[in-house]
Every structure is written in C-alpha cells, then in structure tokens.
Amino acid sequence: MGEFNVHRVRFFDYMPSAIRALAFQPQRERIAVARTDGTVEIFNRADCFFQEKVIPGRQQAATEALAWVGDRLFSAGLNGEIIEYDLDNNKTKYTIDAYGGPIWSITSNKQGTHLAVGCEDGTVKLFEVHEDRIQFERNLAKQKGRIISLSWHPSGSKIVAGMMDVIHIFDTETGQSVQRLLVDRGVGTSRSQECVVWSVVYLSDGTIISGDSAGKVKMWDSRTGTLIKSHQVTKWDVLTLSVSQDETSLAVGTSEGHVVQFQFLSMVLGQEDKEWVRTRTFKNHTHDVRAVLEVNTAIVSGGMDTQFVVRPLLDKIDERGQASALRNIQFPHRRLVSCARKAGLLLFQYPGHLELWRYYSNGEEHICCSAVSPCGGWIAYSTVASFRLYRLHCENNNVSIIKVSKLPKVLSSANQICFSSDSSHLFVASTLLIFYLPSSSQGSGQAINLLAASEDGKWLASANSDHEVQIYNLNKMKPHCTVPVHSSGVSAMAIHPTTNNLFMVHADQQLTEYSVEKKQYTDWSRQVQRHGLHSLWLERDTPVTNVTFNPKNPAHIVLHDMYMFCIIDQTLPLPDQRSQFYNQLTLRSMPEKERKKHSHAFKMCKIFKELLFVELMEDQSLVVVERPLMDITAQLPAPVRQKKFAT
Amino acid sequence: MVEESGIRVVRCGGNKISFRAPIISKDSRFLLCASGDLVKVFSTSTEECVHVLEGHTGQVTGVILNPTNHLQVYSCSADGTIRLWDFIDGILIKIFVCGWPIFSIYVSEKHVGIAFITIHMESKKHGENFQLVALHLPKVPEQEVEAREMSAVLCNISSNPGSTAMGRGGEYVASVMGRQLTVYFFKKLKTYRFSLKATDKKGAKNAFTCVACHPKDDCIATGHEDGKIRLWRNFNQKKEYTYSTQHWHHDAVGTLCFTTEGMHLLSGGVESVLVQWHCEEVNKKDFLPRLGGAISHICVSPDGQMYSTSHLDNKINIIHCSLKLSAVIQGLVKGNIWTDLMIDPRTRALVMNGRPGHLQFYSLQQDKQLYSLDIVQQEYINQEGLDQFEVMRAAFSVGGTWLATVEERGRCTSDLESSLKLWVYNEKAQSFELNTTITAAHQDRIMHMCFSPSTETTMLVTTAWDNQFKVWLLGLDSDTQKEHASWSCDYVGSYHGLQPTNCCFSSDGSLLAVSFKEVVTIWSSDTWELLTTLCQPPGPIRELCFGRLSCSKYLLGTTAKNLFCWNLLTCSLEWSTPMDVCLLRSDPLSENVVAFSLHSGNTDLFVFRPSEPRPLFTQKAVCGGKVQRCVFSPREEPLDSCDERFQWLNRSRLYFLTELMELLTFSTKAEDERILNSRKQLLVDDSVAVTPFYLLLGKHRQQQEEKQNSGVSQAADRVQPPQASVAIKELLHTPAHVLPAASFLCSMFVNSLLISNTGSREGKEPAEQVEESEKEEDDSEEEMETHDYEQEVRTQGSVEEAPPLLSKAEEKELRRVRKTDFSWVTNLASS
C-alpha cells in the first residue's frame, strides 16, 4: 500500500452542537434532528441512517421542537416562531409568529389536520394545516404558567399539556380543560422547586404518561384523572418520552444520559391485563438525553453530548446484520474540509466562519457549503441567503482577500460548490446546477448534495438526495447520462483522473464504479457486485465521506470514514468472506512469496483518531484532519454528578 | 464405625448448618436446617435447638415443608431417601427410598404427591451432569416405601439447589446453568432456553449463579457472577422476551429469594449485606449490612414475617421483616484454622480461629458458640486478594487468666506485620480484655509459644524464625500505677544461630525445653541457664512434649522418622521407636500421651505413657487423611470405665480435627446410652404456643394460686435458686418489645433473685440502715411513685379481667420486700 508522508492536522476545532429534538416520519422513514444551533438534519432510516439533508440554522434560532405533518416538517423555537422547511431546497420555506411568546412544544395530530403549539404565556394554540401554509385557528383555555409539553390523543379529540406542577387535558372541540392532574414535587431540597412536566404522551387507551423533573415517569388514567403508577427512574430529570407505534414500548430519556425502556407486559403469562414494566436501560450518552424516539426496531436518542445514537432492539430484529448494530453518529456525513491540492491549502468550514490559515469570519447566517480552488486562488462559500466568491492572494505569508463582486443574480445560494481541476471553472449547485465563469445552468427536482468534476475538465457528476446521479458533458454543456439509481444514497464520489470512471461510495457501504465514456458500470464494479463485499466492511457504521485517487498509481483509490482510511487496490483480488479482512499485520509476518497469495484489495489503516478529512497531495503526502472525540467531550459542559462505585 | 470394643469415633457437633437453605415453619416459630446427616429444629425466638431429626445415613441435602400439611417436612439426603417428619414432635412418618443420591428437592402445591429431585444423569452415575426428575411418592400405609416411579423434567442442570426454582404456583420450573436460563412449562410441556452472550467487551462475567421465581407474577429473577440481577418477563416467547438489569452487588450474587407476597426481592452475596429490592419500585432498596460471612442462602417464612440468612461462616441469622436482626444461630466456624485447638480452662469451651480476626469459644457440650473474641479489632473487608490480619497463634495460661495471641499480615509478601497481644480475663466483665500489645515482638514470624505452668510467675515463651526465643514476664512497672501491670521481655535466648521450632515447659515450670532443629536445649526457668542439650540426629525435631504427673521426668520429641523419649534425670534416651508421628499431645489430667501417625492415607492413633514404650490403646485408621489438630478436653464428671483399654478416656475427652475439617471424638458405649436416655426426656413444652404475656403473667398467677392453696411458707417459696425461676426464664427468653413495662416486672424479678437466708441478712440490716438513712427520703419518694403506678395498673387490669389480687399475706410480704435494702443489687450491677 505504500508509504506516505503524513500531515496530521488537529487544528480544526470542529464542534457539533447538541441535539434538541427528534421527529420521525413513519411513511418515508425519515428522522428529523434539530440541533441547538438551529440546524435541522434529515436522516434516512431505511438507508442506514444516512444523513441526507442538512438545513443550516441561524444564530439565535433555538429550535425547541419538531413536528411532521405528512411530508412537511415544522419546527418551533424560543424565538416564538413556527418554521416550515422546504425539504427540496434545504431551506426555510416560511416563518410565522405565533404571538404567544417563546414556544416550548409543537405537535401535530394523527390526522394531519392541525398543529398544536404550547407557548410561554400558557396558551395552547391550534393551527390548521393548509396546502401551502398554516392558519391560526384558536386558543385553548389559557392557563397560568407555561406549556412545556403537548400530546394529542390519537383520535384528535383531546390534547394533554404538561406544565409546571400540573398536567391539563383539553377538549379540542370546546377548548376547555377537562381534567387537571397535579404532579408531586420531588423530595428533599427539590421540594421547594416547581416540578416541570418535561414530556407527556397520550395513549389511545386513555392512559397518559408523563415524565417530570422529579425523575418520575407517571402513568395516569385520563378518564378519572388518577395516578395509576409512578416509577422513580432517576434522581434527576426525566426529559423526554417516546412511545412506539403499537404502544407496547416506551423510551424515556433522562439527564443522567440513560435511556430507559418500559414495556407493556402481562404480569401473568397468557392473561390480558397488562402493566407498564421497566425493562432495559441503555447507557450510551454521557450528558442529558434531550430527545428520544422509538422507531420500530430501534431506539434513537440524542442529547447534549451531540451524539445521535441508534440502539437496535434485538428482539424485534430477525437476523444479525447492519440493522442490529449500534450506531453512533458524531460527524456529519459530508465534507467540512476542502483542500487546494496544488497550493496545499486547507479550508475548514465552521457554522459561522471559514478558516484558511487564519480564520475568516462571516455574519449571522450559517454556512452550508464552501470550497477552495485547487490552485488556491479562489474561495467560494454559500449561506442559505447568499453566495460569495473571494480572490485569494498568498505571497510570503501575506494573505489578502478580495471579494469578487458582480456575481450573476442566479447565484443566490448554493448547496454544493466545486472547482474544476484547473481552477478555471466553478460549479455551484442548488436545485439548479450552475457553471460559473462560463455561465450556464441545469435544473432538477431535488437539492444536489454532491458534485465531482473530472481532471480534464470534460465531465461533471452531481448526486442529489433522491439517490440520482447525473453526469454532464462540460464541453457540450448538456447532460451526458444518468447513472442507474442505487437503493442507497451516494455518500462520496469522484471521477478518476486518468480513466474518467466515476467512483461512488454509497451509504450502505457498497462501492460502484461507472465508466462515463462507455455509460456503463466497469468490469471491476460488476465483479464487486457479483462477489459481494466482506461482512466486516459492510458492518462499519459510518459512511465514507471522501474519495481521492493516488496520482502515482491509478489503480489505488483512497477512501476514508470516521474511524479509518482505506486504500483499494483494483488490481488485487477481492477478499473472500472467510479470509481475514484486516490482514496487514499477518501479511507483514509472512514471507514474500506467500504474501501475494493472501493479500486482497482492501488495505485499512486505523491508526488515526476520528477523521474528518483525508486527502492525498500531489507530492504523495497524506493530509489527515483529525478531530478526536475526547476533545469534543472536553468542551462539553460537565454532566450531572453520579456516584460511581469505588470512587 | 462402630467397633466391637464398645468405643467408636463420632462426629461431635460443629456440623455445617448453612450447607442448604433452611426453612421456617408456617407460624414462624421454628427454623429447620440440614446439619450433617441430621435435621435440626431451632426455635426462632430463643435460638435453642428444640429437636434433632435423626435417621438419615448420609448428608442431608434439602429440607422442605410438605405443601399439603404445614406441620410436616420432607428431607432428602445423599443416602437416596426422602423422609417425611413431624417436626413438632420429632417423629419420622415415612421413608421413601429412591435409590439415587439426591442433591436437592422441590415441591409445589399444584403437584400433590410429587417431589422434584435433582439426581445424577443416569448415563454417567458419578459425572458432573445432573437432571431434575419428578418422583412420584406412593401413598401406602407402610412406613418405608420404595419410590421408583420417576420421569425426567430437565436435563443438564446444576446440582446447586439455588439454581433451580419452581415458578408461580408450580406452573413452570426455571433452572440456570452456565450462561443459559431454561424454563419448562408443565402444562404445555414446552421448554424455553435463553442464553446470554459470553463475549463482553469489558470482560463481564455474566454467568448465572442463582434463580428465583415471583410467587404471584410471571417474573424470574436471576443472579449473575458480576453482581447483576436480571428480572425476566415474557419468557414464553422465543424472541420477545425481555429483562431488566439491576446492579448493586460488586461480586457474584450468592442467593435470591422473593418474599411470600412478591412485594420484595431479597438478595445476598459475599458483601454479607442483605439487600431488599422493592418489586414495584425497582430503584428503591433497603440494606441490612454487617451480617457476618458471605450470604449463601436466604429463606422467607410462609407468613412473610421472618427472613433468615445462612452464612458461609456457619451461621443463620433470623431477621424480622422490618430488617431487624432478631436471632442468631451460630455453629462452629470452620474456616482457615491456624491456631491450635485449645480448651478454655474456665468455660471448658473449645477455642480456635473463628470469623476472620476472631477467636471463637465453642461449647462442645451444648454444640453452640459461646462467644467470639475480636482479636484483630479491625473491620474485615470482604474482598478477594486483600491481605488482612489473621490470628495465627493463641495460648492460654494454666488458670485461663491470660490469653496470648499472635496476629500477622503480609505472610506472602516480604513485609511482615505481626503483633503479640496479651489478654487478661476480667472477672467483672466476664470477658478477656487487652492488656499488652507488642508490635513486632520478633523480627520474623512467631512459630510457637507457651505459658509457664508454674503458679508463682506468669511467664510466656515465644519462639520465632529470627533464631531467637524470648521470655516475656508480667512485670509491675514501678513508675506507673499498680493497675497497669504489663508484659515485657525478660530474656532473649538463642543457640548457635539455629532456628527454634518448639518450646515446652515441664509440668512444674522449672524447665524449659526449646528445640533448635535437631537439638533440644533444656533451660532453667529461674536463671535462664542452659542446663543441657539433647541431640538425636537425623532430622529436625517436629514436636516436643513433657510428660505429666508421675511421668514428668520424661521429655518426648518426634522427628520425621522417630519418636524419642528422654529421661531428664539421667539426660539420656529412655526409649525410641521408629514411627512417623504427625501430632503429639499430652493429657493434662493424666500421664497419657496421644500420638497420631499417618500411614498409607489413614491416620492411626496411639495412646501411651512415657514411662513405657508400649501403647495402652491403638486404633488403626481413625480417619482418612491427616489429622490437623487435636486437644484433650477435661470431662465434667469422670467416667468410671472398668475396661483397661478405655481408661485413658476417663478423665478427658480427645477431640481431633481431620483434613476435611470434621471435628471427631471418641465415644464409649456407656456415654451413648446416657445421651439416648437424656434425649427422651426432652419433649417440647406445650406452652410454647402460648403468648409471652400468658407465660409471664398467667403462669406466675398459677403459681401464686397453687401457693395459696397449698399454703406453702414464703420462705420455702423463695428457696428456689434464681435460674430455676420460670418467670426469669420467660423474662430472658421473651423479646423485649412484647414485655410489659419494666416497672411492672421489676418487683417480680427482684423477688425471684432473693436468697433466703434471713438470719444473716437480718443481722446485717441495722448497720446498713444507718448508713443509708440519708438516702431514705429519696427512696421513699420513689416508692410512693411506684406504688401509685402499681395501683393504676391494677385498676386498668380490672376492666378486662380479674386482676391478680394479692392476698394480705402477700401484701405484707411485698411491703417487707420494699423496705429491704437492695443496695447490694446496685453494687452487684455496678461491679
């Protein structure tokens, strides 16, 4: 696999922000994740939890809750606004002020006709969902104190609201409060503090489940307004609840970082009367679990420690495979680093600024993409609202940046930016594909999330979140062909500099190679499909985020994901299912002759810490951008104190 | 082991009572536990052994209440029989002969006439595989029945009774083995198996250790090696089963038990903490710590009022359900024994290592621990691999006034810490008190020590590996006060830099023999002058022992090959005989010396007198393996055996400890008969069923009535000694919380204590009265108060029942009693 000079880069202080809310769309199996910086990410459950879309946030836009209405996604935050997102273009569609002060929660009813919003001023506001907008309908009876949490009864006729020290049940027809459930405060010092009902769930059989700041999960009978059972789950707060679709399982997130599962079980086998019984505890988080979701076969949770954890429920899964593996998503499934190969520059993309040698700062809107040209002379970036291009002069440590004005109007914002290899062209993609410098544009339905230009400047490939990959002929300025759609999204792709083959890595870890000129899969790609990949390769839980090629050896492809980087040698045979996958150490101990027999195409390297970017420079040196998770956890606030045994 | 000669080796007490889980009778009055091949019935309130159910010929491996009759109990044994007993009267009702060694027994109300027993897998009779079979107990009138009809239920189970449990109402049976839980449903005849993954990244040991089933719900609790407890539910499904995990124990969970109603789960392990988990609130738990050794079994009484925990140090604690310790049944602790067996000259109790860091005083007559003396006085930490102080040596002085102990730490490592402690018996406190602590008395380990038997001086000699022996004297230090007489070193002796091994005083204390490898040196204890040396190579001296009484001129020594006897008057070898003596011990009350010799795996016993090289008594193959320790215990009343061969047993009994930690002794035919006779007299008093109030008040009233009827004089009534008073007995044996007010009992108690020698007391009275006249004012006030109170009590009592009216004569007596001077009682109490 060769030896490289390695430039270990550890000065990219990438800091993901905490997860605040999760929402699941069962029909299309999408999970929406809201972060504290206002970013909303869409994960595809069916596609190995691949991060399909990222809608960048803004400063001072603290999203508190998310709600799906059919395919439409709404969010509400403490700035008092309700936002609907345009998921095709990865941006905000419109914003409505609810006029009730900060909004703590938003939920939709099962029928998809109404949205309920819980406000600081003690009102529950109902919004009617129209085709293109939402319309305020009315307020439910105003209560004293803020509405922290909301849940609709599946029939849509009742709504339960969790407040301070009290839970109210409203009739949505009359708008009146029909029950008032008093919640006990904690014992000891917390007796003087109000008990916050952080989360409520209304089940179809009339049971209300509440989680509160006294650390209790309580089951109530909504008809009589009586407490059925109380479980002390934690000494601290119960922050979030989520019930499975069939209402047999309940996930509880606590501020200790534990996720506790409750199950609706019959106490005597074979009998009908069931009870909620605490069963499993998952300890995957170090900090508060702010959001939790029961997704059929898994429990998804996220919190202050910025991790997105998918914990599979093994009793619901039939066979071992990708679905039964614990997933821990820490880094975005896209590149945050761009590299000027010729000039040897690195550009780091932060939410609020770019860094190149020194930092370069920006306004209040978050950056969605950025790029640096291979020659190092240009920097381009885009926020949701605007696109900027800069001319960069580096002479003897003097960096000067000149903003290029007079950009065409069509360049309002971009999802992906790419420079051609000779830096003469800039490719900018939103839903339209724009070739700047010789200006031209092409359109498609979904937002493009990946671009790849060929070395000779002839071809450009684009991939969108519908898994479609288009190839354009730049000489003729028109589409060349469409790559057959694979079931899984493309997580990284690149066009080979010499053969002009498009090499794609998918979210389900499949590898495909497509010959642009012949408009068909290459032989190697077909061989991979026939032979199948090694199970250890398929069981990795982070997608490949960058593909580059070795300029010295055209048969070598360099890939990396969060935990490893890998060189695929296309001349060597593919590994058998039985053969040892990580075989470098064994190979080294073997004599030269035998080595050949045992070696296979995949050469893995795991010596680095968590990787954000790997690029092979022209002089055969390897640039590795590491971001150790230890550094991220070190920057997090201190977790709640827990007594550990023998300390 | 019965020999025709009329003497036999018997196991004497000290059996393990914590081998299997005990059971508590339905009314919580009795606790039954397996102890060797007996079943012992203890009273839960008095801790006394009420009955011994004798009959099994092998180790009893399980006791369980008959589900159809709560006054009967089944016991199973390794001898292949199940016996049904009436434990109230101690009567054997039935014997079911199964034929296979039985390892545990389970019954349920649902399966009448069926006992589930654990036996070997039939294919491999002595293998490690066991199976659970349902044994049909035939209903026939004969006492002894063959029970052969059995059907297999579960195969490949553990022989440990805690790893199998009957489920709710006998619907299913759950068993754990290794990493697998097996549940068998009787109705559906279906087996479900659940396995845990062996591979855990953190190297967790998640093998199962024990199992318990909820009595009302379908919930199985399992304990694991890493200290976790899992609660399984929905286990009638292959895939959708679920469990929750609780973790408190830091080491393997020893045992689990649900309470009768299923409100709580009890667990215990090596931490010796009883943990009570609330089934409704899984996070809530209560603890009862510091119970003793590791908890091996927990059992709950059928009414849920009592728990009992069995501990590895041969102890059963009876615990009230409010987690208050109510009684302790302590057997002989047989852990690591480093000290010799000793007899405490005062109590005639056997003294040896008990709980870690303690010496136990065990009454062999009552088969009961008298008390445990904390030597180390440090908290024992239940954790493996910790090097903690242990009592290594102990010795009593002749009268039992002084006790010397040696404790050590760091034997395995190089840094040895040891200290010699000297304890004095405090007559007032009736226990030993620490007098002197000498840290690092020697440079190295102390190997042997003995007190001088002479009555004039109190002297202790220690020998150690640092090539020295030291003589310690109780000295009255002139500088300090008189009370603080402490021990100090008087003389340090050595001989050519050799390592001393044994030391021994002659019976008058004038000579000290110390053996240095092959050489025996004789020292004068007055001048510490080396008188002579005796040497008989080859081989170092192992044991050294002076003859007693008429044979005190002889010194006995053993090497690996020979037994020597020297005459100290001539300083020459009297006789020697080639034999490998592993243990030599002289009887303090006679000339007899006993020697144990290991011969082809068995130990032979020889009894002889030093004066003649001819054994008085020999017994081949006393026991298998090497005898570890032995001791002569003086009898309370000497036997008068006419047979010459057994005369050596007349004055003392010989106890010895085998390799398997069994305490054995010799018993003669006459003794056996006497014991049998005395057992017959022991019948349970009917009154046990009556409430303590009745016992205290009702009985006393009865006596009063009798007294009135018969007109017995008061003096005669008071003749009875305090111990015999029923009132006191009941008073002492009744839990304090059910007793009436102390003031009410006081007069009764004091009354019973009075000794009737009126003459002497009356003589004393006037003088004392003068002395106490100043205090009389106070006293009279108090009297008034008590008097009022008594009247109150009396009026209260009259509402419900006839008050215990006092006759005139009694009132008179009472008044007289009140006037009597009780200051001697306070003196007694304060002393």
CSV table of C-alpha atoms in Angstrom, one decimal, chain A residues 376-635:
chain,number,residue,atom,x,y,z
A,376,GLY,CA,-5.5,28.1,-4.1
A,377,GLY,CA,-6.6,31.3,-5.7
A,378,TRP,CA,-10.3,31.3,-5.0
A,379,ILE,CA,-12.6,30.6,-2.1
A,380,ALA,CA,-16.3,30.2,-2.5
A,381,TYR,CA,-18.9,29.7,0.1
A,382,SER,CA,-22.6,30.0,0.4
A,383,THR,CA,-25.1,30.6,3.2
A,384,VAL,CA,-28.8,30.0,2.9
A,385,ALA,CA,-29.3,33.5,1.6
A,386,SER,CA,-26.2,34.4,-0.3
A,387,PHE,CA,-23.2,33.2,-2.3
A,388,ARG,CA,-19.8,34.7,-2.0
A,389,LEU,CA,-16.6,34.3,-4.0
A,390,TYR,CA,-13.3,35.6,-3.0
A,391,ARG,CA,-10.0,36.0,-4.7
A,392,LEU,CA,-7.1,35.0,-2.6
A,393,HIS,CA,-3.5,36.1,-2.8
A,394,CYS,CA,-0.9,34.4,-0.8
A,395,GLU,CA,2.5,35.9,-1.1
A,396,ASN,CA,5.2,35.5,1.6
A,397,ASN,CA,2.8,34.9,4.4
A,398,ASN,CA,0.7,37.9,3.4
A,399,VAL,CA,-2.8,36.8,2.8
A,400,SER,CA,-5.1,39.2,1.1
A,401,ILE,CA,-8.7,38.5,0.3
A,402,ILE,CA,-10.6,40.4,-2.3
A,403,LYS,CA,-14.3,39.9,-2.6
A,404,VAL,CA,-15.5,39.3,-6.1
A,405,SER,CA,-18.4,41.5,-6.7
A,406,LYS,CA,-20.7,41.4,-9.7
A,407,LEU,CA,-21.7,37.8,-9.4
A,408,PRO,CA,-24.7,36.9,-11.6
A,409,LYS,CA,-28.0,37.1,-9.9
A,410,VAL,CA,-28.8,33.5,-10.4
A,411,LEU,CA,-26.2,32.7,-7.8
A,412,SER,CA,-28.3,33.4,-4.8
A,413,SER,CA,-27.4,30.4,-2.7
A,414,ALA,CA,-25.8,27.0,-3.2
A,415,ASN,CA,-25.9,23.5,-1.7
A,416,GLN,CA,-22.6,22.4,-3.1
A,417,ILE,CA,-19.7,24.2,-4.6
A,418,CYS,CA,-16.9,22.6,-6.7
A,419,PHE,CA,-14.0,24.0,-8.6
A,420,SER,CA,-12.7,22.4,-11.8
A,421,SER,CA,-9.2,21.0,-11.5
A,422,ASP,CA,-7.5,23.8,-13.4
A,423,SER,CA,-9.4,26.3,-11.3
A,424,SER,CA,-10.9,27.9,-14.3
A,425,HIS,CA,-14.4,26.9,-13.6
A,426,LEU,CA,-16.6,27.0,-10.6
A,427,PHE,CA,-19.6,24.7,-10.3
A,428,VAL,CA,-22.3,25.7,-7.9
A,429,ALA,CA,-25.3,23.5,-7.2
A,430,SER,CA,-28.6,24.2,-5.5
A,431,THR,CA,-31.6,22.6,-7.2
A,432,LEU,CA,-30.2,24.3,-10.3
A,433,LEU,CA,-26.8,23.3,-11.4
A,434,ILE,CA,-24.8,26.4,-12.4
A,435,PHE,CA,-21.5,26.5,-14.1
A,436,TYR,CA,-19.9,29.7,-13.3
A,437,LEU,CA,-17.3,31.6,-15.3
A,438,PRO,CA,-18.7,30.3,-18.5
A,439,SER,CA,-22.2,30.7,-17.0
A,440,SER,CA,-24.9,28.1,-17.6
A,441,SER,CA,-27.5,26.2,-15.6
A,442,GLN,CA,-29.4,23.0,-15.4
A,443,GLY,CA,-32.3,22.1,-13.2
A,444,SER,CA,-33.6,19.0,-11.3
A,445,GLY,CA,-36.2,18.4,-8.6
A,446,GLN,CA,-34.1,17.7,-5.5
A,447,ALA,CA,-31.3,19.6,-4.0
A,448,ILE,CA,-27.9,18.4,-5.2
A,449,ASN,CA,-25.6,17.4,-2.3
A,450,LEU,CA,-22.5,16.2,-4.1
A,451,LEU,CA,-20.5,17.4,-7.1
A,452,ALA,CA,-17.5,15.9,-8.8
A,453,ALA,CA,-15.5,17.4,-11.7
A,454,SER,CA,-13.1,15.4,-13.8
A,455,GLU,CA,-9.4,16.2,-14.0
A,456,ASP,CA,-9.5,17.0,-17.7
A,457,GLY,CA,-12.4,19.4,-17.3
A,458,LYS,CA,-14.7,17.5,-19.5
A,459,TRP,CA,-17.1,15.8,-17.1
A,460,LEU,CA,-19.1,16.8,-14.1
A,461,ALA,CA,-21.1,14.4,-11.9
A,462,SER,CA,-23.8,15.5,-9.5
A,463,ALA,CA,-25.7,13.5,-6.9
A,464,ASN,CA,-28.9,14.5,-5.2
A,465,SER,CA,-30.8,13.3,-2.2
A,466,ASP,CA,-33.1,11.2,-4.3
A,467,HIS,CA,-30.1,9.0,-4.9
A,468,GLU,CA,-29.9,10.2,-8.6
A,469,VAL,CA,-26.5,10.7,-10.1
A,470,GLN,CA,-26.3,12.8,-13.3
A,471,ILE,CA,-23.2,13.2,-15.5
A,472,TYR,CA,-22.8,16.4,-17.6
A,473,ASN,CA,-20.6,16.9,-20.5
A,474,LEU,CA,-18.9,20.3,-19.9
A,475,ASN,CA,-17.7,20.7,-23.4
A,476,LYS,CA,-21.2,20.4,-24.8
A,477,MET,CA,-22.8,22.0,-21.8
A,478,LYS,CA,-25.5,19.4,-21.6
A,479,PRO,CA,-26.4,16.2,-19.6
A,480,HIS,CA,-24.4,13.3,-20.7
A,481,CYS,CA,-26.1,10.4,-19.0
A,482,THR,CA,-27.8,9.2,-15.7
A,483,VAL,CA,-26.2,6.5,-13.6
A,484,PRO,CA,-28.7,3.8,-12.7
A,485,VAL,CA,-30.3,4.6,-9.4
A,486,HIS,CA,-29.0,2.6,-6.5
A,487,SER,CA,-31.2,2.0,-3.5
A,488,SER,CA,-28.9,3.8,-1.2
A,489,GLY,CA,-27.7,7.4,-1.3
A,490,VAL,CA,-24.2,8.4,-2.5
A,491,SER,CA,-22.1,9.4,0.4
A,492,ALA,CA,-18.9,10.2,-1.6
A,493,MET,CA,-17.9,10.2,-5.3
A,494,ALA,CA,-15.0,11.2,-7.5
A,495,ILE,CA,-14.1,10.9,-11.2
A,496,HIS,CA,-10.8,9.2,-11.8
A,497,PRO,CA,-8.2,11.5,-13.4
A,498,THR,CA,-7.0,9.1,-16.0
A,499,THR,CA,-9.8,6.6,-16.8
A,500,ASN,CA,-12.6,9.1,-16.2
A,501,ASN,CA,-14.5,6.4,-14.3
A,502,LEU,CA,-16.9,7.8,-11.7
A,503,PHE,CA,-16.2,6.0,-8.4
A,504,MET,CA,-19.1,6.1,-5.9
A,505,VAL,CA,-19.5,5.0,-2.4
A,506,HIS,CA,-23.0,4.6,-1.0
A,507,ALA,CA,-24.4,4.9,2.4
A,508,ASP,CA,-24.9,1.2,2.7
A,509,GLN,CA,-21.1,0.8,2.1
A,510,GLN,CA,-21.5,-0.5,-1.4
A,511,LEU,CA,-18.9,0.5,-4.0
A,512,THR,CA,-19.7,1.2,-7.6
A,513,GLU,CA,-17.6,2.4,-10.5
A,514,TYR,CA,-19.2,3.8,-13.6
A,515,SER,CA,-17.5,4.4,-16.8
A,516,VAL,CA,-18.5,7.8,-18.0
A,517,GLU,CA,-17.4,7.3,-21.5
A,518,LYS,CA,-19.0,3.9,-22.0
A,519,LYS,CA,-22.1,4.8,-20.0
A,520,GLN,CA,-22.0,1.5,-18.1
A,521,TYR,CA,-20.6,0.0,-14.9
A,522,THR,CA,-17.0,-1.1,-15.2
A,523,ASP,CA,-15.9,-4.7,-15.0
A,524,TRP,CA,-14.4,-4.1,-11.6
A,525,SER,CA,-17.7,-2.8,-10.4
A,526,ARG,CA,-19.6,-5.8,-11.7
A,527,GLN,CA,-17.1,-8.1,-10.1
A,528,VAL,CA,-17.7,-6.3,-6.8
A,529,GLN,CA,-21.4,-6.8,-7.1
A,530,ARG,CA,-21.1,-10.4,-8.0
A,531,HIS,CA,-18.5,-11.2,-5.4
A,532,GLY,CA,-20.0,-9.2,-2.6
A,533,LEU,CA,-18.1,-7.2,-0.1
A,534,HIS,CA,-16.7,-8.6,3.2
A,535,SER,CA,-19.1,-8.5,6.1
A,536,LEU,CA,-16.6,-6.5,8.2
A,537,TRP,CA,-16.6,-3.8,5.5
A,538,LEU,CA,-20.4,-3.8,5.5
A,539,GLU,CA,-20.8,-3.7,9.2
A,540,ARG,CA,-18.9,-0.4,9.6
A,541,ASP,CA,-21.4,2.2,10.9
A,542,THR,CA,-20.1,5.4,9.4
A,543,PRO,CA,-20.3,6.3,5.7
A,544,VAL,CA,-17.3,7.1,3.5
A,545,THR,CA,-17.1,10.9,3.2
A,546,ASN,CA,-14.3,11.4,0.7
A,547,VAL,CA,-12.8,9.6,-2.3
A,548,THR,CA,-9.5,10.5,-3.9
A,549,PHE,CA,-7.1,8.9,-6.2
A,550,ASN,CA,-3.4,8.2,-6.0
A,551,PRO,CA,-1.8,10.3,-8.8
A,552,LYS,CA,1.2,7.9,-8.9
A,553,ASN,CA,-0.7,4.7,-9.0
A,554,PRO,CA,-4.0,4.9,-10.9
A,555,ALA,CA,-5.2,1.6,-9.5
A,556,HIS,CA,-5.3,3.0,-6.0
A,557,ILE,CA,-8.4,4.6,-4.6
A,558,VAL,CA,-8.2,6.3,-1.2
A,559,LEU,CA,-11.3,6.4,0.9
A,560,HIS,CA,-12.0,7.4,4.5
A,561,ASP,CA,-14.8,7.3,7.0
A,562,MET,CA,-14.7,8.5,10.6
A,563,TYR,CA,-12.6,5.7,12.0
A,564,MET,CA,-10.3,4.5,9.2
A,565,PHE,CA,-8.9,5.3,5.9
A,566,CYS,CA,-8.6,2.7,3.3
A,567,ILE,CA,-6.7,2.2,0.0
A,568,ILE,CA,-8.4,0.0,-2.5
A,569,ASP,CA,-6.1,-1.6,-5.0
A,570,GLN,CA,-8.2,-2.6,-8.0
A,571,THR,CA,-5.5,-4.9,-9.3
A,572,LEU,CA,-5.7,-7.3,-6.4
A,573,PRO,CA,-8.5,-9.8,-5.8
A,574,LEU,CA,-11.4,-9.1,-3.6
A,575,PRO,CA,-11.4,-10.6,-0.2
A,576,ASP,CA,-13.4,-13.8,0.5
A,577,GLN,CA,-15.9,-13.9,3.2
A,578,ARG,CA,-13.7,-16.4,5.1
A,579,SER,CA,-10.5,-14.6,4.6
A,580,GLN,CA,-9.0,-12.3,7.2
A,581,PHE,CA,-10.1,-8.7,6.4
A,582,TYR,CA,-7.6,-6.7,8.5
A,583,ASN,CA,-4.6,-8.6,7.3
A,584,GLN,CA,-1.7,-6.2,7.1
A,585,LEU,CA,-0.1,-7.4,10.3
A,586,THR,CA,-0.3,-11.1,9.2
A,587,LEU,CA,1.0,-10.2,5.8
A,588,ARG,CA,4.0,-8.5,7.3
A,589,SER,CA,4.9,-11.6,9.2
A,590,MET,CA,4.7,-13.8,6.1
A,591,PRO,CA,7.5,-14.5,3.6
A,592,GLU,CA,7.4,-12.5,0.4
A,593,LYS,CA,6.0,-15.4,-1.7
A,594,GLU,CA,3.1,-16.2,0.5
A,595,ARG,CA,2.2,-12.6,0.9
A,596,LYS,CA,0.9,-12.3,-2.6
A,597,LYS,CA,-1.5,-15.2,-2.1
A,598,HIS,CA,-3.1,-13.7,0.9
A,599,SER,CA,-3.2,-10.1,0.0
A,600,HIS,CA,-6.5,-8.6,-1.2
A,601,ALA,CA,-7.8,-5.3,-2.4
A,602,PHE,CA,-8.6,-3.6,0.8
A,603,LYS,CA,-5.8,-2.0,2.9
A,604,MET,CA,-7.2,-0.5,6.0
A,605,CYS,CA,-5.5,1.9,8.4
A,606,LYS,CA,-6.9,2.7,11.8
A,607,ILE,CA,-4.0,4.4,13.5
A,608,PHE,CA,-5.6,7.8,13.4
A,609,LYS,CA,-8.1,9.3,15.7
A,610,GLU,CA,-11.6,10.2,14.4
A,611,LEU,CA,-11.1,11.5,10.9
A,612,LEU,CA,-12.8,14.4,9.2
A,613,PHE,CA,-10.8,14.5,6.1
A,614,VAL,CA,-8.1,12.6,4.3
A,615,GLU,CA,-6.5,13.8,1.0
A,616,LEU,CA,-3.6,12.6,-0.9
A,617,MET,CA,-1.5,15.5,-2.2
A,618,GLU,CA,0.4,15.7,-5.4
A,619,ASP,CA,3.8,15.0,-3.7
A,620,GLN,CA,2.5,11.7,-2.3
A,621,SER,CA,1.9,13.2,1.2
A,622,LEU,CA,-1.2,12.5,3.0
A,623,VAL,CA,-3.2,15.2,4.7
A,624,VAL,CA,-5.2,13.9,7.6
A,625,VAL,CA,-7.6,16.1,9.5
A,626,GLU,CA,-8.3,14.5,12.9
A,627,ARG,CA,-10.9,15.6,15.4
A,628,PRO,CA,-10.5,13.4,18.5
A,629,LEU,CA,-13.8,12.8,20.2
A,630,MET,CA,-12.0,13.4,23.5
A,631,ASP,CA,-11.5,17.0,22.5
A,632,ILE,CA,-15.2,17.4,21.8
A,633,THR,CA,-16.3,15.8,25.1
A,634,ALA,CA,-13.8,18.0,26.8
A,635,GLN,CA,-15.6,21.1,25.5
